[in-house]
XYZ file of C-alpha atoms in Angstrom:
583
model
C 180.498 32.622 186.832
C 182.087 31.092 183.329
C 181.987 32.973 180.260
C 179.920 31.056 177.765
C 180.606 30.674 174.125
C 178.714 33.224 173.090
C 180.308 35.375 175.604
C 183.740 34.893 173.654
C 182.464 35.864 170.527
C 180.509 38.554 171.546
C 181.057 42.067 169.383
C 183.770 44.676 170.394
C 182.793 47.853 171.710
C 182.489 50.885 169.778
C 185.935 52.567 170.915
C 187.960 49.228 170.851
C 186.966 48.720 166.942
C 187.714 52.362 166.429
C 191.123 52.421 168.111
C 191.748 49.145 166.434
C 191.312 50.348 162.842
C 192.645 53.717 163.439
C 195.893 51.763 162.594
C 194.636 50.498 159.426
C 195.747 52.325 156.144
C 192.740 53.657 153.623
C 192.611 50.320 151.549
C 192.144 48.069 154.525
C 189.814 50.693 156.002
C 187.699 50.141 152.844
C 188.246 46.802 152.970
C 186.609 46.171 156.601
C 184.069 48.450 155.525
C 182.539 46.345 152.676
C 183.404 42.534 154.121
C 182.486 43.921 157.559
C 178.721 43.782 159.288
C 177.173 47.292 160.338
C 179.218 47.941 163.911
C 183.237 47.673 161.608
C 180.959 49.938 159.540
C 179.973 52.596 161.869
C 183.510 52.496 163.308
C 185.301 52.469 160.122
C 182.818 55.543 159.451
C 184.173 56.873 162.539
C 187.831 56.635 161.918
C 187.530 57.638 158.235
C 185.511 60.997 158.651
C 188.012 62.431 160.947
C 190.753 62.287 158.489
C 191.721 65.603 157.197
C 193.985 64.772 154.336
C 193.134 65.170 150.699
C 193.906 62.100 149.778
C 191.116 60.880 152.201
C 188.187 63.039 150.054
C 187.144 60.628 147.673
C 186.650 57.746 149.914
C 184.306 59.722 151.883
C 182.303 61.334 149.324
C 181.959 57.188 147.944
C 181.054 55.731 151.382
C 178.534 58.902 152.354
C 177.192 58.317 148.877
C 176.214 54.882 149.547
C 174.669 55.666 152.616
C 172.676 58.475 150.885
C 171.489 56.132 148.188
C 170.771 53.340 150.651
C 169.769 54.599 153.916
C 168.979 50.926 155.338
C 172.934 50.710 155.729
C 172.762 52.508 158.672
C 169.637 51.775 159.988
C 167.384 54.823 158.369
C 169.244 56.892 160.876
C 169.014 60.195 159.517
C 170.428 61.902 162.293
C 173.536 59.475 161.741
C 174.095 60.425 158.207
C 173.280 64.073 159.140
C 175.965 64.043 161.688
C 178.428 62.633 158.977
C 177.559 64.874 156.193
C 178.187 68.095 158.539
C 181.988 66.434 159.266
C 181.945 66.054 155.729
C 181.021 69.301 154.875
C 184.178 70.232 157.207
C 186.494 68.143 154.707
C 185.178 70.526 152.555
C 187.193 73.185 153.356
C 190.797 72.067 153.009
C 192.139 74.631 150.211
C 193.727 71.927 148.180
C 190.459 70.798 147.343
C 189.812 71.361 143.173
C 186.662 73.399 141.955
C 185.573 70.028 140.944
C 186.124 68.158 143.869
C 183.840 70.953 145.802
C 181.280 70.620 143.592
C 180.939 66.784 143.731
C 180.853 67.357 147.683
C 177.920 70.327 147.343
C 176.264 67.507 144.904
C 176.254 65.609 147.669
C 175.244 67.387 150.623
C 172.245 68.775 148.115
C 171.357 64.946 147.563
C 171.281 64.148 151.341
C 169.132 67.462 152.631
C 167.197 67.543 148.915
C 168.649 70.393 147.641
C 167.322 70.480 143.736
C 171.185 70.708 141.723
C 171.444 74.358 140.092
C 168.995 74.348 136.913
C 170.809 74.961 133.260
C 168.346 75.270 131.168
C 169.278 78.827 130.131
C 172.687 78.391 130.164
C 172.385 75.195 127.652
C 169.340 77.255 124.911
C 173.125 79.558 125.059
C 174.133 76.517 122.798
C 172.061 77.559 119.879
C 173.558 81.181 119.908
C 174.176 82.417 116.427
C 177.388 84.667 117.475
C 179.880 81.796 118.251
C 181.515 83.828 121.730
C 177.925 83.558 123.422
C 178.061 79.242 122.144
C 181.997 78.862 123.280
C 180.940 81.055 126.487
C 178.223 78.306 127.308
C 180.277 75.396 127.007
C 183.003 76.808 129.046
C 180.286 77.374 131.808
C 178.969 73.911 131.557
C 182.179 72.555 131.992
C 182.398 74.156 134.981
C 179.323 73.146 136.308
C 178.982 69.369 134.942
C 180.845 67.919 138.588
C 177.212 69.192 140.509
C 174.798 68.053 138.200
C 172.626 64.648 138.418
C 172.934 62.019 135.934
C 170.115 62.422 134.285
C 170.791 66.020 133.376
C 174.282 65.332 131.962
C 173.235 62.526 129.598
C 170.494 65.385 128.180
C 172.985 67.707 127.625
C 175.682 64.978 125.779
C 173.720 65.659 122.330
C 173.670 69.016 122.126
C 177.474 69.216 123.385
C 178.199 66.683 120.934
C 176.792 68.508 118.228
C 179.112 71.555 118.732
C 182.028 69.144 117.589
C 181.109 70.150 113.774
C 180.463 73.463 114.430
C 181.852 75.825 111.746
C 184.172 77.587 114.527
C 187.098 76.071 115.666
C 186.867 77.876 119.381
C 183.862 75.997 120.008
C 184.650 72.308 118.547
C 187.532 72.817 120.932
C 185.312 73.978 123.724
C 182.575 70.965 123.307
C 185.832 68.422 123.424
C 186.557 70.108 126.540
C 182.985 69.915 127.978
C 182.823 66.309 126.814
C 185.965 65.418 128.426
C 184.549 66.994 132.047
C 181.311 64.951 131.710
C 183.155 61.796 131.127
C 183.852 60.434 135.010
C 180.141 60.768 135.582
C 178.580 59.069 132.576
C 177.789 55.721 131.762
C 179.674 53.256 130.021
C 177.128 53.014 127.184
C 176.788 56.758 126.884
C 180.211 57.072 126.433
C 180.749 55.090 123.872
C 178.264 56.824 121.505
C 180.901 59.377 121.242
C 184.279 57.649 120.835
C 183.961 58.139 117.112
C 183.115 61.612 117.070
C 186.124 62.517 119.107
C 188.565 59.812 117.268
C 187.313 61.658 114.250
C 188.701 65.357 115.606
C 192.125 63.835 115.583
C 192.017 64.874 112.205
C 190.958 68.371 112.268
C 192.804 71.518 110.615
C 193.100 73.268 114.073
C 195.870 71.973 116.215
C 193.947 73.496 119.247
C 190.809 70.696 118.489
C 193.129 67.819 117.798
C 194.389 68.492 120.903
C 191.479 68.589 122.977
C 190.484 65.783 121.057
C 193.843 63.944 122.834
C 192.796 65.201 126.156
C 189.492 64.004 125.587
C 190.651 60.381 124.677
C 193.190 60.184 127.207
C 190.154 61.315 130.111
C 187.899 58.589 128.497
C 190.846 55.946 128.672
C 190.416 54.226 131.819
C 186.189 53.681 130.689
C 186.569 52.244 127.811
C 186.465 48.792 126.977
C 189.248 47.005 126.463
C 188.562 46.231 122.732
C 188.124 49.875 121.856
C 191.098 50.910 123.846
C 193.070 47.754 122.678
C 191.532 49.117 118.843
C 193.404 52.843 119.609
C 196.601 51.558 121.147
C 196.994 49.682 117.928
C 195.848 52.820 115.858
C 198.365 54.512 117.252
C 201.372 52.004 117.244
C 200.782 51.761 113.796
C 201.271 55.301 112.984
C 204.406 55.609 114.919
C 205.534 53.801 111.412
C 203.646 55.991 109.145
C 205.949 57.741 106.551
C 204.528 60.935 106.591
C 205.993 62.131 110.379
C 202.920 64.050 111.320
C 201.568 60.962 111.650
C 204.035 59.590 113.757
C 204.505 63.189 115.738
C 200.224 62.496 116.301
C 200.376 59.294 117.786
C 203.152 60.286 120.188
C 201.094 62.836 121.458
C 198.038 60.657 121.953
C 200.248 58.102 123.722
C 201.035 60.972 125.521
C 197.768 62.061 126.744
C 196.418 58.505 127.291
C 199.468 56.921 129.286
C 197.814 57.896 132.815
C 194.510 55.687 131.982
C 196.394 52.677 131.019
C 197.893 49.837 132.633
C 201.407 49.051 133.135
C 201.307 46.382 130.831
C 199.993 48.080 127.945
C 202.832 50.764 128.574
C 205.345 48.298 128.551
C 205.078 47.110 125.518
C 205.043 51.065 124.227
C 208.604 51.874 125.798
C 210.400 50.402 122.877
C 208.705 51.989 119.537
C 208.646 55.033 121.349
C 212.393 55.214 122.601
C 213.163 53.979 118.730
C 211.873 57.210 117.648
C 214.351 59.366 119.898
C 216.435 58.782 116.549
C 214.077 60.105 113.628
C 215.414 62.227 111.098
C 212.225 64.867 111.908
C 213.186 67.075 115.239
C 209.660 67.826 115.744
C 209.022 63.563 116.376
C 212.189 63.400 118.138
C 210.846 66.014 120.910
C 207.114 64.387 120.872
C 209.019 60.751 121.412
C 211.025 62.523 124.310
C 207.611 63.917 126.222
C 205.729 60.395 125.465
C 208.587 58.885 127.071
C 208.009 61.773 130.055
C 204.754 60.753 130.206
C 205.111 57.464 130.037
C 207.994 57.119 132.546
C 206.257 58.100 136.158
C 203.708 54.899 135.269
C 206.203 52.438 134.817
C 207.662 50.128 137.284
C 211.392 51.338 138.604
C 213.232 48.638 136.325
C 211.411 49.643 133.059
C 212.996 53.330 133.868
C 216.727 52.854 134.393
C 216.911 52.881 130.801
C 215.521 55.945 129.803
C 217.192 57.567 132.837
C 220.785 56.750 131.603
C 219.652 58.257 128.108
C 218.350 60.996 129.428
C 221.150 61.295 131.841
C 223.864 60.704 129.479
C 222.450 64.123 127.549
C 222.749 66.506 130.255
C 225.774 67.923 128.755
C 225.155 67.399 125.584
C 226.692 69.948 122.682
C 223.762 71.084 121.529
C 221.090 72.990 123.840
C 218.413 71.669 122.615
C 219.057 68.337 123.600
C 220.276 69.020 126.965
C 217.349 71.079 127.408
C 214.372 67.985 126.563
C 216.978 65.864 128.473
C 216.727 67.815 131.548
C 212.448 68.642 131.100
C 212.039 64.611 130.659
C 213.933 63.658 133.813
C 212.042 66.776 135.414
C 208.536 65.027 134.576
C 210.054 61.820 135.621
C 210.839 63.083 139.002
C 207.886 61.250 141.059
C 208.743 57.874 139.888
C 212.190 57.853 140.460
C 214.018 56.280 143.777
C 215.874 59.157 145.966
C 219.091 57.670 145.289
C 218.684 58.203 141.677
C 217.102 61.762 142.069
C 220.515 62.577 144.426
C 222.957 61.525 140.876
C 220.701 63.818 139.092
C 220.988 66.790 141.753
C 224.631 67.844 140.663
C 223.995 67.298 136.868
C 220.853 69.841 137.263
C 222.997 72.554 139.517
C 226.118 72.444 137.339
C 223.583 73.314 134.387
C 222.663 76.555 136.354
C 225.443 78.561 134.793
C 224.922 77.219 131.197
C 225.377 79.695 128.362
C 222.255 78.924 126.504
C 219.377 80.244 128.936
C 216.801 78.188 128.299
C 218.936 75.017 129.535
C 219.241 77.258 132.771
C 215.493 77.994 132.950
C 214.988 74.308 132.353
C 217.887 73.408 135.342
C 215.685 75.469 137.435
C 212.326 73.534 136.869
C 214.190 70.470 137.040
C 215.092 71.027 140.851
C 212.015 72.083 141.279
C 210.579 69.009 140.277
C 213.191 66.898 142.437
C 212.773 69.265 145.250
C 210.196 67.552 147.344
C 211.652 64.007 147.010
C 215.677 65.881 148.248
C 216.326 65.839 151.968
C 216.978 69.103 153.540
C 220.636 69.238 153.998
C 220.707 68.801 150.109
C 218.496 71.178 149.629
C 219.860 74.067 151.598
C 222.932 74.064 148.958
C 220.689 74.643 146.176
C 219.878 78.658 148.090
C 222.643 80.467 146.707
C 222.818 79.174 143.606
C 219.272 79.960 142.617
C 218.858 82.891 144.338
C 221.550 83.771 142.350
C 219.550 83.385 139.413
C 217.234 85.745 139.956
C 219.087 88.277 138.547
C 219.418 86.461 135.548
C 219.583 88.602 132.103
C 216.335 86.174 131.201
C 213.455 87.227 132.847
C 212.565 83.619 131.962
C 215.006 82.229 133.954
C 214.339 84.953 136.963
C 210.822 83.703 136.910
C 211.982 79.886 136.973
C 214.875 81.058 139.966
C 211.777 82.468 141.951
C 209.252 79.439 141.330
C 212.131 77.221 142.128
C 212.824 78.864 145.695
C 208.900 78.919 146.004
C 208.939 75.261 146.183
C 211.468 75.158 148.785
C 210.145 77.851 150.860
C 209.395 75.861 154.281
C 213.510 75.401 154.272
C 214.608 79.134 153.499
C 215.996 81.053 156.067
C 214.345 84.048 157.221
C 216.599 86.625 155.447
C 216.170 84.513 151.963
C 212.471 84.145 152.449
C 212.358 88.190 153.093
C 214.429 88.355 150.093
C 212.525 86.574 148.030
C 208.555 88.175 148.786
C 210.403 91.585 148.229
C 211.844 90.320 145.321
C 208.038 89.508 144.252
C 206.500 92.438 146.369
C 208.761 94.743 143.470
C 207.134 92.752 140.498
C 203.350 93.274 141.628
C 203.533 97.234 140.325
C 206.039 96.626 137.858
C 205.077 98.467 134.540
C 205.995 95.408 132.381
C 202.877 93.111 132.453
C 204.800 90.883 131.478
C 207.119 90.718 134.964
C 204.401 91.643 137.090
C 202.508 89.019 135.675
C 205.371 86.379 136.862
C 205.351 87.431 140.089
C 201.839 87.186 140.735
C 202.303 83.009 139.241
C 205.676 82.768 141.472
C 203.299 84.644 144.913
C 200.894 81.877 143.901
C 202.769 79.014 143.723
C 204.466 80.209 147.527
C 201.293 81.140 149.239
C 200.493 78.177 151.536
C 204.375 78.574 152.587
C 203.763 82.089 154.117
C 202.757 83.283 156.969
C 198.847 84.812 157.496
C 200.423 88.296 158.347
C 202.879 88.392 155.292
C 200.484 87.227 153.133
C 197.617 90.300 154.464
C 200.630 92.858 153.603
C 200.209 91.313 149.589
C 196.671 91.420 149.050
C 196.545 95.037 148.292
C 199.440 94.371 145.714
C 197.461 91.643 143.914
C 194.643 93.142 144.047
C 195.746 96.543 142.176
C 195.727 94.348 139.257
C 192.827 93.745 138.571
C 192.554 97.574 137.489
C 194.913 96.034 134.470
C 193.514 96.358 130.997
C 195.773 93.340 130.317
C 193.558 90.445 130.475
C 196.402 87.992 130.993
C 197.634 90.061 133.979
C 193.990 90.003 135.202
C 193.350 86.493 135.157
C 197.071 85.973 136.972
C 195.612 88.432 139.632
C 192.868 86.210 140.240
C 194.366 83.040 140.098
C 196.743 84.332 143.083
C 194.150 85.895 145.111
C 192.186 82.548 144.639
C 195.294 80.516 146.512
C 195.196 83.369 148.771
C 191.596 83.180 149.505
C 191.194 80.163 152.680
C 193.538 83.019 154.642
C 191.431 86.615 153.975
C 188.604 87.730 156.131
C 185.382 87.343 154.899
C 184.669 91.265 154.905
C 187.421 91.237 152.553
C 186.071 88.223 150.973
C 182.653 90.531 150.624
C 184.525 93.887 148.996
C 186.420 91.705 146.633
C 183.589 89.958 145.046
C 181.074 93.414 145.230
C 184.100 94.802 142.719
C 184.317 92.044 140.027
C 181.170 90.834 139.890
C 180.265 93.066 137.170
C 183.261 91.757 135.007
C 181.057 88.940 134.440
C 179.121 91.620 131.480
C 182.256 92.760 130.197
C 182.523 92.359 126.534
C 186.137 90.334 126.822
C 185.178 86.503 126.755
C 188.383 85.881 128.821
C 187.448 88.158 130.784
C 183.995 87.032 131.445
C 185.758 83.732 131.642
C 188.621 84.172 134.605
C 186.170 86.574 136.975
C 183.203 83.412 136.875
C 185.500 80.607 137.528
C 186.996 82.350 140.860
C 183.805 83.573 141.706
C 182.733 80.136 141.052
C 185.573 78.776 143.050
C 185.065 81.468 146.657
C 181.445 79.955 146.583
C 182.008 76.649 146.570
C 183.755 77.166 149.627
C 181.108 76.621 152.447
C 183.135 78.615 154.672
C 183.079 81.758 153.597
C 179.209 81.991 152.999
C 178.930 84.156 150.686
C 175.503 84.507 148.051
C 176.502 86.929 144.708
C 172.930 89.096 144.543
C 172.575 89.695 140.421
C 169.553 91.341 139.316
C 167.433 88.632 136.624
C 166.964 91.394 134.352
C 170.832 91.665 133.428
C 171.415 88.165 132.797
C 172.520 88.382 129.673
C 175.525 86.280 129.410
C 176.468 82.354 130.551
C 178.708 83.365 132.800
C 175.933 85.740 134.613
C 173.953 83.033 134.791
C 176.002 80.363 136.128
C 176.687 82.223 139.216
C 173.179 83.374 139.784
C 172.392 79.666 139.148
C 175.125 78.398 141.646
C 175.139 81.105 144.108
C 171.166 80.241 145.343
C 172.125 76.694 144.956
C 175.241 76.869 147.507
C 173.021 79.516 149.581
C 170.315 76.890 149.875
C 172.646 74.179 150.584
C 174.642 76.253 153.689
C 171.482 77.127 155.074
C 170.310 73.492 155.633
C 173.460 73.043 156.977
C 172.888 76.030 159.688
C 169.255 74.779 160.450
C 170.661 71.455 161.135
C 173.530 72.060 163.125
C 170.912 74.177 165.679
C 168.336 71.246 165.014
C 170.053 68.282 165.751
C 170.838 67.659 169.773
C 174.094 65.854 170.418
C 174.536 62.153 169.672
C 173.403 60.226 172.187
C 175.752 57.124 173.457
C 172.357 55.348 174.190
C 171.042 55.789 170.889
C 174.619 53.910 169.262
C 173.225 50.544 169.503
C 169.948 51.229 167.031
C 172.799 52.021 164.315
C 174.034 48.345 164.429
């Protein structure tokens, strides 16, 4: 019998498209997915939603979104999209997932099984507070929350957030920028720009804490904006990089600065000059901003624009002065990522030999700086740097101790097993140390190691950590959390269970910070599907924002995981007869 035409062209099976674009990188995946008729789809579904890495995340939470918001694309096949949003909801659970990134993926999942998003009502009428803590409190809260809710609820709540940037208090015209600034990625183009002006305008406020925010708020609106208003603010700020009062100039560094990762190449480009001009003003203060623009600046360029400013840089590493060598070796720290390995091995020496320098902050800054080349260094490179910086932390400077243990934390997978003992007993000591102050830097240096160590080692610490959250120092309370947090995807969920039971009643105290640190990790163990836990508070003692966040957010998640549970007993396995009605 002879194959006919149509035979030839006949579509691939299921598993040869899948095993074909399982050798296709993310972009191409995408690619095939929108040029490509519903069978590449399904398979490019396929091969997608069983990667695990991070960098995978938002490409699935776009493509499941698109098949939430247009169920035709796969046929109205809600077991289909079921099945995907439970390996979704798997992604879910990689630990290096943000608080924000959760939340989008909850928003999600709540879309596809119609799961109302938490309500805020209460939380926003917190806006009109007279006493300025319970205001500041609110916004914090809804910048926690703004990644979960719907579109239509976050334009509502753009007035009253935007009214807060006049407010009398500087805490909370600094707290609405903030809140403004998380609301951004989700809003519309036209929504957006009602409030350029209003923030532009903050750039001029008395409190270097709102101009500030007002930066960060510019630089996360950046890549949404037009080009004629960003074009208009590039130029703003060019132009005051000649201004003859310098705190002008020192300004418009700093907003170059915090708006370098929205823009494009180009526009940087053409910034490299006037800012490296200023590297030579009379002012020190615009000489340093010019040096972390140029920091900023550097990791976006393309590797030709930077052999300039790496030869400056470079050719200041021993500089007389301390000060110089010091914002020499923190701008070739933050230009780390972009540089070529061969570069970053010239660079290795220059940062060891300043190890032993007599001015200790050029040592703590040697330190970071091999920190920050550490990941791009090969191995055998590395495992010369172990002596040398464990050497440091006995440092006179607890500064530079801390920056000697952060330093080997980075390089932990390499240490040998009598350094890396060395080391967690070096931190183990600083946990009940009765300077805050050095317990508090080994709880940040335990942090930044955790997902290095071992499950057992890291049970022996919890205890440790955890004693600190008896502190009355509210710095060394929020540093307890923050580690326990990282330690969090490797505890038991009876531990889990006893942890939260203890500080859930820190969300009353009268400490704002307080309030602050306990709601955000509470915020953060919930948004974890996997550890199922719901946070029972009574609705007669919700008295502050933070309470009611996590009531709100706690019955939202609860809702959410049991769908989940339902379904996954609900739905039979996929049947391979029932593939073809998804084509």
């Amino acid at each position: 019998m002879t194959n006919t035409l149509t035979d030839f062209f006949s579509p691939l099976p299921q598993e040869i498209l899948v095993r074909i674009y399982s050798n296709l990188g993310l972009k191409d995946l995408l690619s095939v997915w929108h040029t490509g008729g519903k069978a590449q789809q399904r398979a490019v579904e396929t091969v997608l939603f069983a990667k695990d890495g991070v960098e995978f995340y938002p490409s699935q939470i776009k493509i499941l979104t698109l098949l939430a918001n247009a169920r035709s694309i796969c046929n109205s096949d809600n077991n289909y999209l079921h099945d995907l949003a439970k390996q979704f909801a798997e992604k879910m659970k990689n630990p290096r997932l943000s608080l924000s990134e959760r939340l989008r993926g909850l928003k999600l999942l709540g879309t596809i099984w119609h799961v109302p998003p938490p309500d805020i009502t209460a939380i926003v009428s917190k806006l009109n507070d007279q006493d300025p803590e319970a205001c500041q409190a609110a916004l914090y809260c809804l910048t926690d929350i703004v990644s979960a809710l719907e579109e239509k609820t976050l334009a509502a709540v753009v007035e009253p957030v935007s009214n807060k940037l006049n407010d009398e208090y500087e805490n909370v015209r600094e707290e609405a920028l903030h809140c403004l600034a998380a609301m951004i990625p989700a809003l519309e183009k036209k929504i957006l720009a009602t409030f350029v002006e209003p923030v532009k305008n903050k750039l001029n406020d008395q409190d270097p804490d709102v101009r500030q925010a007002a930066l960060d708020c510019l630089a996360a609106m950046a890549p949404a904006l037009e080009k004629e208003t960003l074009a208009t603010l590039i130029e703003l700020f060019k132009k005051f990089l000649n201004h003859k009062d310098p705190s002008f100039c020192q300004g418009a560094l700093d907003c170059i600065a915090a708006m370098a990762p929205g823009l494009k190449k180009e526009t940087l480009a053409t910034l490299v000059k006037p800012v490296t001009n200023k590297l030579n003003a009379q002012e020190w203060q615009v000489r340093k901003a010019a040096l972390i623009c140029l920091a900023a600046i550097a990791p976006i360029l393309d590797k030709e624009a930077l052999i300039n400013p790496v030869e400056f840089f470079k050719n200041n590493l021993n500089h007389e002065d301390p000060d110089i060598c010091r914002a020499a070796l923190n701008c070739l720290a933050a230009m780390a990522p972009a540089l070529e390995k061969k570069i970053l091995a010239t660079l290795f020496e220059f940062f060891k030999n300043n190890l032993n320098h007599q001015d200790s902050q050029v040592r703590e800054a040697a330190l970071n700086s091999l920190a920050a080349i550490a990941p791009a260094s090969d191995k055998k490179t590395l495992v010369t740097l172990i002596g040398p910086v464990r050497n440091k932390l006995e440092d006179e400077d607890e500064d530079v101790s801390q920056a000697a243990l952060k330093c080997l934390a980075t390089i932990a997978s390499i240490l040998d097993e009598e350094t890396l003992t060395a080391l967690i007993e070096s931190i183990r000591n600083r946990l009940g140390d009765k300077d805050p102050d050095v317990c508090e830097a080994g709880l940040h240096c335990l942090a930044c190691m955790t997902t290095a160590l071992e499950k057992e080692t890291l049970i022996t610490l919890v205890e440790p950590v955890k004693n600190n959250l008896n502190s009355q120092d509210r710095d060394l309370y929020q540093a307890a959390l923050h580690c326990l947090s990282t330690m969090a995807p490797t505890l038991e969920r009876e531990t889990l269970v006893i942890l939260v039971e203890s500080i859930t009643k820190k969300l009353n105290d009268p400490d704002l910070y307080v309030r602050r640190a306990t709601c955000h990790f509470l915020f953060f163990l919930l948004a974890n599907l996997d550890n199922n836990l719901k946070i029972e508070i009574d609705s007669a003692s919700l008295n502050t924002s933070e309470l009611l966040l996590i009531h709100a957010v706690s019955g939202w998640i609860s809702q959410i995981h049991q769908v989940l549970t339902q379904a996954e007993v609900a739905m039979q396995p996929e049947q391979e007869n029932l593939q073809m009605n998804r084509f």
